[in-house]
mmCIF file with all atom_site columns, C-alpha atoms in Angstrom:
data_model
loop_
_atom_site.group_PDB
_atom_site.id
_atom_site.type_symbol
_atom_site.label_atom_id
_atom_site.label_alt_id
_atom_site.label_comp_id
_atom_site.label_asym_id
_atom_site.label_entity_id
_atom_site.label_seq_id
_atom_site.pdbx_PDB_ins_code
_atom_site.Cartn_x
_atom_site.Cartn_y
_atom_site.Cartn_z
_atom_site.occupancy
_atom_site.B_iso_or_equiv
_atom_site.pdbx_formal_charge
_atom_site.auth_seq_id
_atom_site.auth_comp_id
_atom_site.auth_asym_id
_atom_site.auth_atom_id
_atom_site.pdbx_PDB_model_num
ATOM 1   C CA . UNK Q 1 1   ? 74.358 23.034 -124.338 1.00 0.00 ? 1   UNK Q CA 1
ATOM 2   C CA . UNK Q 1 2   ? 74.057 21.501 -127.770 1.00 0.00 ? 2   UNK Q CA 1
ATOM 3   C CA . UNK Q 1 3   ? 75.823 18.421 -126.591 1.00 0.00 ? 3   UNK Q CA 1
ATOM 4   C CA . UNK Q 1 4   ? 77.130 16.524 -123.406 1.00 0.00 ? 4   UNK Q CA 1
ATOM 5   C CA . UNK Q 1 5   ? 79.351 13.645 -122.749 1.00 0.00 ? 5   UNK Q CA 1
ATOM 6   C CA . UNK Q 1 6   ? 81.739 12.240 -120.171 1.00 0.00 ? 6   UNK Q CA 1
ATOM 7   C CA . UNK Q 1 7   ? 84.993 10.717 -120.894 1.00 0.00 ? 7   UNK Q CA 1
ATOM 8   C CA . UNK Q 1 8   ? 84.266 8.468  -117.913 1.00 0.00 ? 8   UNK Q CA 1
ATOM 9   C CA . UNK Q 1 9   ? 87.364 9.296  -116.092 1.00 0.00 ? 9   UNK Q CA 1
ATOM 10  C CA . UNK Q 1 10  ? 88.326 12.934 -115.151 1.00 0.00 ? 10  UNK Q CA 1
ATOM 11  C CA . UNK Q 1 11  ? 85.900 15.337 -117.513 1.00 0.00 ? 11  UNK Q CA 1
ATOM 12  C CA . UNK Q 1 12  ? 82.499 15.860 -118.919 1.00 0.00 ? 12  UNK Q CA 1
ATOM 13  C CA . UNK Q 1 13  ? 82.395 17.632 -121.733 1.00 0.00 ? 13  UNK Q CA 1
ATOM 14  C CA . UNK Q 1 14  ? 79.831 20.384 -123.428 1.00 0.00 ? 14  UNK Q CA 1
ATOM 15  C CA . UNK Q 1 15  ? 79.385 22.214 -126.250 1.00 0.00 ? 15  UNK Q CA 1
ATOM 16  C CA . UNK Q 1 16  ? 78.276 25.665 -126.120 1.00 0.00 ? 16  UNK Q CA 1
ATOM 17  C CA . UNK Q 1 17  ? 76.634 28.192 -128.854 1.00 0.00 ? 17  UNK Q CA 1
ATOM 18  C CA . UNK Q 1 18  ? 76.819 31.183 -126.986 1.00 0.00 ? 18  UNK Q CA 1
ATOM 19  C CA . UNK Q 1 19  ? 77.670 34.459 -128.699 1.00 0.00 ? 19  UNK Q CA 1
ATOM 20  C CA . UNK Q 1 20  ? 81.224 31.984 -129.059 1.00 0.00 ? 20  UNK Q CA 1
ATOM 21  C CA . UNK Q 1 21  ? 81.626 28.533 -130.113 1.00 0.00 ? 21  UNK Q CA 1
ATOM 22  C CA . UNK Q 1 22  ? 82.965 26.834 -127.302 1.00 0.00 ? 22  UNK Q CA 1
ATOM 23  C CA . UNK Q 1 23  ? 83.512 23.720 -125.456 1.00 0.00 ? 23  UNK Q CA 1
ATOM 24  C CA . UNK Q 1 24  ? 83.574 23.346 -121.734 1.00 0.00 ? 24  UNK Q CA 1
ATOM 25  C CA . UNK Q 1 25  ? 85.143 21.021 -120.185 1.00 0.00 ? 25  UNK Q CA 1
ATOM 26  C CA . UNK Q 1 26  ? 83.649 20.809 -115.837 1.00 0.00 ? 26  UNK Q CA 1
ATOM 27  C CA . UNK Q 1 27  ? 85.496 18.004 -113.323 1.00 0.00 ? 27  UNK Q CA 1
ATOM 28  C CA . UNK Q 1 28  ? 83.508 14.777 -113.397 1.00 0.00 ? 28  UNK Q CA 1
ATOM 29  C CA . UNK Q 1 29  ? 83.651 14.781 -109.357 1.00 0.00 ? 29  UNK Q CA 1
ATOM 30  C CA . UNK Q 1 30  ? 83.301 17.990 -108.373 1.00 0.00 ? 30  UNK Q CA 1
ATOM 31  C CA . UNK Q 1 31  ? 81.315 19.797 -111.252 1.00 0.00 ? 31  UNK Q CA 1
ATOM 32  C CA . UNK Q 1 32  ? 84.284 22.676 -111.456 1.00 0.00 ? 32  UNK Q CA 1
ATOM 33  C CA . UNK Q 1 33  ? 84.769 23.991 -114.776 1.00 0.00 ? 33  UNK Q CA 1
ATOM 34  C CA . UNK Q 1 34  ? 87.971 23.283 -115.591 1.00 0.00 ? 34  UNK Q CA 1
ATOM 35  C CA . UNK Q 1 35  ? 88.184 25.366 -118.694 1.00 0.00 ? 35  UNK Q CA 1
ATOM 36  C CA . UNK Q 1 36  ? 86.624 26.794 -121.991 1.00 0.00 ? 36  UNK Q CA 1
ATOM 37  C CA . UNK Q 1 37  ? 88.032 26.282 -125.112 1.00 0.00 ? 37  UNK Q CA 1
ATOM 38  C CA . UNK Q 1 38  ? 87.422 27.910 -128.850 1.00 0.00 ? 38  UNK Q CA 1
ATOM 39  C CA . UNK Q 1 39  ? 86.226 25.183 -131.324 1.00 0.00 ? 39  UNK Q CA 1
ATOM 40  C CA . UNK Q 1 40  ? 84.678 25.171 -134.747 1.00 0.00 ? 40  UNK Q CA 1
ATOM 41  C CA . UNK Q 1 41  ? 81.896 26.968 -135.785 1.00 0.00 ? 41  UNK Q CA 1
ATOM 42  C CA . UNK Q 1 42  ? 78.422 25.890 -134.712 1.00 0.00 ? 42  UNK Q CA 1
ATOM 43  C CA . UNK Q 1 43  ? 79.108 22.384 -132.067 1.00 0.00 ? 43  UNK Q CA 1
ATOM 44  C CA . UNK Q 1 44  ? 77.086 20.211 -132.502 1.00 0.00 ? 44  UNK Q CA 1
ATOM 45  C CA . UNK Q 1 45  ? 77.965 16.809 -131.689 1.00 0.00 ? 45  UNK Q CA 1
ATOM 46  C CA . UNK Q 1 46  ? 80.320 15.474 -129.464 1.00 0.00 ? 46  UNK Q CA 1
ATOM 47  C CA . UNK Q 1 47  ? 81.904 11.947 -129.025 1.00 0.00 ? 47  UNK Q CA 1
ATOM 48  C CA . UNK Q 1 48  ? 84.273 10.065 -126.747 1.00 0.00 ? 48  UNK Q CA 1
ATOM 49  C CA . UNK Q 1 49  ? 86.986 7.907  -129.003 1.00 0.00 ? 49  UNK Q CA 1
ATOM 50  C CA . UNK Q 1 50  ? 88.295 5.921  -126.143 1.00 0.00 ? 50  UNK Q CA 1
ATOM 51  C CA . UNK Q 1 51  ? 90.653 4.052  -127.715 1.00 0.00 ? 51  UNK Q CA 1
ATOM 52  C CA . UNK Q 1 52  ? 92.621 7.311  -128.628 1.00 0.00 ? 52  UNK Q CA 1
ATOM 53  C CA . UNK Q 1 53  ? 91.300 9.671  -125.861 1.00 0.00 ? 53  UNK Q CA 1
ATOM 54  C CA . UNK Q 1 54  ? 90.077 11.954 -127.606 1.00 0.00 ? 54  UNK Q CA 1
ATOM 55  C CA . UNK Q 1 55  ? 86.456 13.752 -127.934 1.00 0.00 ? 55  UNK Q CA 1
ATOM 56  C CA . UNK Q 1 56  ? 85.677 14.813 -131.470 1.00 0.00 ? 56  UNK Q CA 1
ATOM 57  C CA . UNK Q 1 57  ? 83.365 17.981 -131.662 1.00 0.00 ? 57  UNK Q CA 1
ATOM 58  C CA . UNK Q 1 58  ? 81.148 17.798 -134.963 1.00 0.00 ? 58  UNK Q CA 1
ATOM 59  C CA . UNK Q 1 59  ? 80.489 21.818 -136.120 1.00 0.00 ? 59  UNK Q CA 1
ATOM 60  C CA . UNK Q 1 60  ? 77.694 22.612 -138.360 1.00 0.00 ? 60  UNK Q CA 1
ATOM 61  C CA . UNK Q 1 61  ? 79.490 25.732 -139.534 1.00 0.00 ? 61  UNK Q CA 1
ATOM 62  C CA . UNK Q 1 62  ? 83.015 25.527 -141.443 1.00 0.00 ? 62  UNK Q CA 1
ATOM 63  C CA . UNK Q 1 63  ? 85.420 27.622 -138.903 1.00 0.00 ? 63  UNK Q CA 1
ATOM 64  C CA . UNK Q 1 64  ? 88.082 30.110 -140.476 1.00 0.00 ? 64  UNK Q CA 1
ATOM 65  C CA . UNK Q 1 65  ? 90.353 29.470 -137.486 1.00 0.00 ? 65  UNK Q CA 1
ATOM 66  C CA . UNK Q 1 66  ? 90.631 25.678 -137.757 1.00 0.00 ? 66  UNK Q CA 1
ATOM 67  C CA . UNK Q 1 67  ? 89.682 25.600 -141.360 1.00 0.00 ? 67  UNK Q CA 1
ATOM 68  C CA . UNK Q 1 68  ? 87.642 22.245 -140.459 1.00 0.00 ? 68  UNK Q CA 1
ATOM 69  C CA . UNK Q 1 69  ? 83.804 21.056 -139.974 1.00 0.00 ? 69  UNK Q CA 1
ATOM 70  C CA . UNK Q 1 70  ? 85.349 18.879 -136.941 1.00 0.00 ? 70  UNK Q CA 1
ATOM 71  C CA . UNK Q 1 71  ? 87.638 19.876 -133.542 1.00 0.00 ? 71  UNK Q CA 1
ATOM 72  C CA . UNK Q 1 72  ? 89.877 17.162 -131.441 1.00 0.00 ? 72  UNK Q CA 1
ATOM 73  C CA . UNK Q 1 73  ? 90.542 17.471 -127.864 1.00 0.00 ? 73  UNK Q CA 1
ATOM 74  C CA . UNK Q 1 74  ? 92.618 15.486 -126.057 1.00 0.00 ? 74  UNK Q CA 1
ATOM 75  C CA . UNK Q 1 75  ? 90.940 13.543 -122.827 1.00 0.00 ? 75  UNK Q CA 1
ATOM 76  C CA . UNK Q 1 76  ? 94.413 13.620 -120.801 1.00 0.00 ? 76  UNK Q CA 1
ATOM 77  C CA . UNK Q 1 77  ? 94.667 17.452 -121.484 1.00 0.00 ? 77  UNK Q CA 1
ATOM 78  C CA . UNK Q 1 78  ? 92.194 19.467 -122.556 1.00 0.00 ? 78  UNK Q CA 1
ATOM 79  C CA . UNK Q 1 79  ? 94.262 22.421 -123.227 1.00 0.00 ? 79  UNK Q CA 1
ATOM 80  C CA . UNK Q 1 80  ? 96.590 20.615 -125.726 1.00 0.00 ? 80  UNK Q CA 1
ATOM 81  C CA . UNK Q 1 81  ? 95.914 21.151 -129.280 1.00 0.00 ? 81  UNK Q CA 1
ATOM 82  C CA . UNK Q 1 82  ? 95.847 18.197 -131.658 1.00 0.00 ? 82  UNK Q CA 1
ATOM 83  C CA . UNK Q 1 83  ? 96.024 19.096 -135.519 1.00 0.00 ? 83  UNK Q CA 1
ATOM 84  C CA . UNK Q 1 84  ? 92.658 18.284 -137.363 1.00 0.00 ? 84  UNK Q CA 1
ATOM 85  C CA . UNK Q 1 85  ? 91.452 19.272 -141.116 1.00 0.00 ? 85  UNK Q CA 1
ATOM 86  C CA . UNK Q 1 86  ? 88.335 17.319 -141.773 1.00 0.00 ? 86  UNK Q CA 1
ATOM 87  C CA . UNK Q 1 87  ? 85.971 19.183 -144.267 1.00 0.00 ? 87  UNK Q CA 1
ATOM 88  C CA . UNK Q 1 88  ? 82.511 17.954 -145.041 1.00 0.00 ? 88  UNK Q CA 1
ATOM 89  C CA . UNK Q 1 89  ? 81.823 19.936 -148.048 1.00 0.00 ? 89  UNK Q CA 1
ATOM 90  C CA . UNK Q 1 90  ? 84.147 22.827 -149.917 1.00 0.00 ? 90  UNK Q CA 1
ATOM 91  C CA . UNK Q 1 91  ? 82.792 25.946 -147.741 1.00 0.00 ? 91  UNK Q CA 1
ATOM 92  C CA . UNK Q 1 92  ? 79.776 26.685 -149.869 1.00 0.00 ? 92  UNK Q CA 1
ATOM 93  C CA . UNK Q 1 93  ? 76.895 27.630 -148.214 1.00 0.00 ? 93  UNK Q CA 1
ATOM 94  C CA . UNK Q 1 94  ? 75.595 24.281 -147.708 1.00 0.00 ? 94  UNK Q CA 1
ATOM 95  C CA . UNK Q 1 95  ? 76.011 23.451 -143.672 1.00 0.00 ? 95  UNK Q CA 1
ATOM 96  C CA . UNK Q 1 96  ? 76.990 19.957 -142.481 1.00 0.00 ? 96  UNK Q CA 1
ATOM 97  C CA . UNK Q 1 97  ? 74.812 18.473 -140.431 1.00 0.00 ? 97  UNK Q CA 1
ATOM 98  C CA . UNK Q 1 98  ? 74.227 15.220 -139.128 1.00 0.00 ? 98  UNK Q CA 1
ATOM 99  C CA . UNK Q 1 99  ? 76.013 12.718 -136.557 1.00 0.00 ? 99  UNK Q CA 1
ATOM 100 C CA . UNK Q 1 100 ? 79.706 11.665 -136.402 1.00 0.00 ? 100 UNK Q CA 1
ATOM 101 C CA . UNK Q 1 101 ? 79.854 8.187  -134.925 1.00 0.00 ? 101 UNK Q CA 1
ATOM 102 C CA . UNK Q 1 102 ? 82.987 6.430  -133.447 1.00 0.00 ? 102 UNK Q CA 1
#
C-alpha cells in the first residue's frame, strides 16, 4: 500500500498500485475487505475530510477515466460515486506529486 487511513468509524482505507489503481476499503472491526474500487492513476495520498465524510485519494498520474489528479469517496458508502475534476497541471508529462492536506 502507498497509503493507509481510517475514517475512525466503519472503514480503513488503502491505496493500492498493483497492475490497477485501486483503493480498498477492509471493515475497521473485523479486517474484511469490504470492497475494491478503480481510482485515478498512480494513489498516492489519502485523507479523511471529516467534516464532509469523505476520503480524498491524491494520484500522481492524470487518469483518462476520471479525467482528474484527485478521486472522492464517500465514508457512509464506499461504492457511491461523487463527481470530482481537480487537475494539477494540463496533462503534460509533468506528474503531480506532493501532499493534499485537509
Amino acid at each position: 500500500w502507498a497509503d493507509v487511513v481510517s475514517d475512525g468509524h466503519k472503514y480503513v482505507w488503502a491505496s493500492v498500485s498493483r497492475g490497477k489503481d485501486m483503493i480498498d476499503v477492509f471493515n475497521i472491526y473485523s479486517g474484511s475487505l469490504v470492497g475494491s474500487f478503480g481510482t485515478c492513476g498512480s494513489p498516492r495520498d489519502l485523507d479523511f475530510h471529516p467534516s464532509r465524510e469523505e476520503i480524498w485519494v491524491h494520484c500522481s498520474d492524470f487518469s483518462a477515466m476520471e479525467e482528474s489528479h484527485m478521486d472522492v469517496f464517500s465514508t457512509v458508502t464506499p461504492s457511491a460515486g461523487v463527481e470530482t475534476r481537480i487537475l494539477m497541471h494540463n496533462n503534460t508529462e509533468a506528474r503531480s506529486y506532493g501532499v493534499v492536506v485537509v
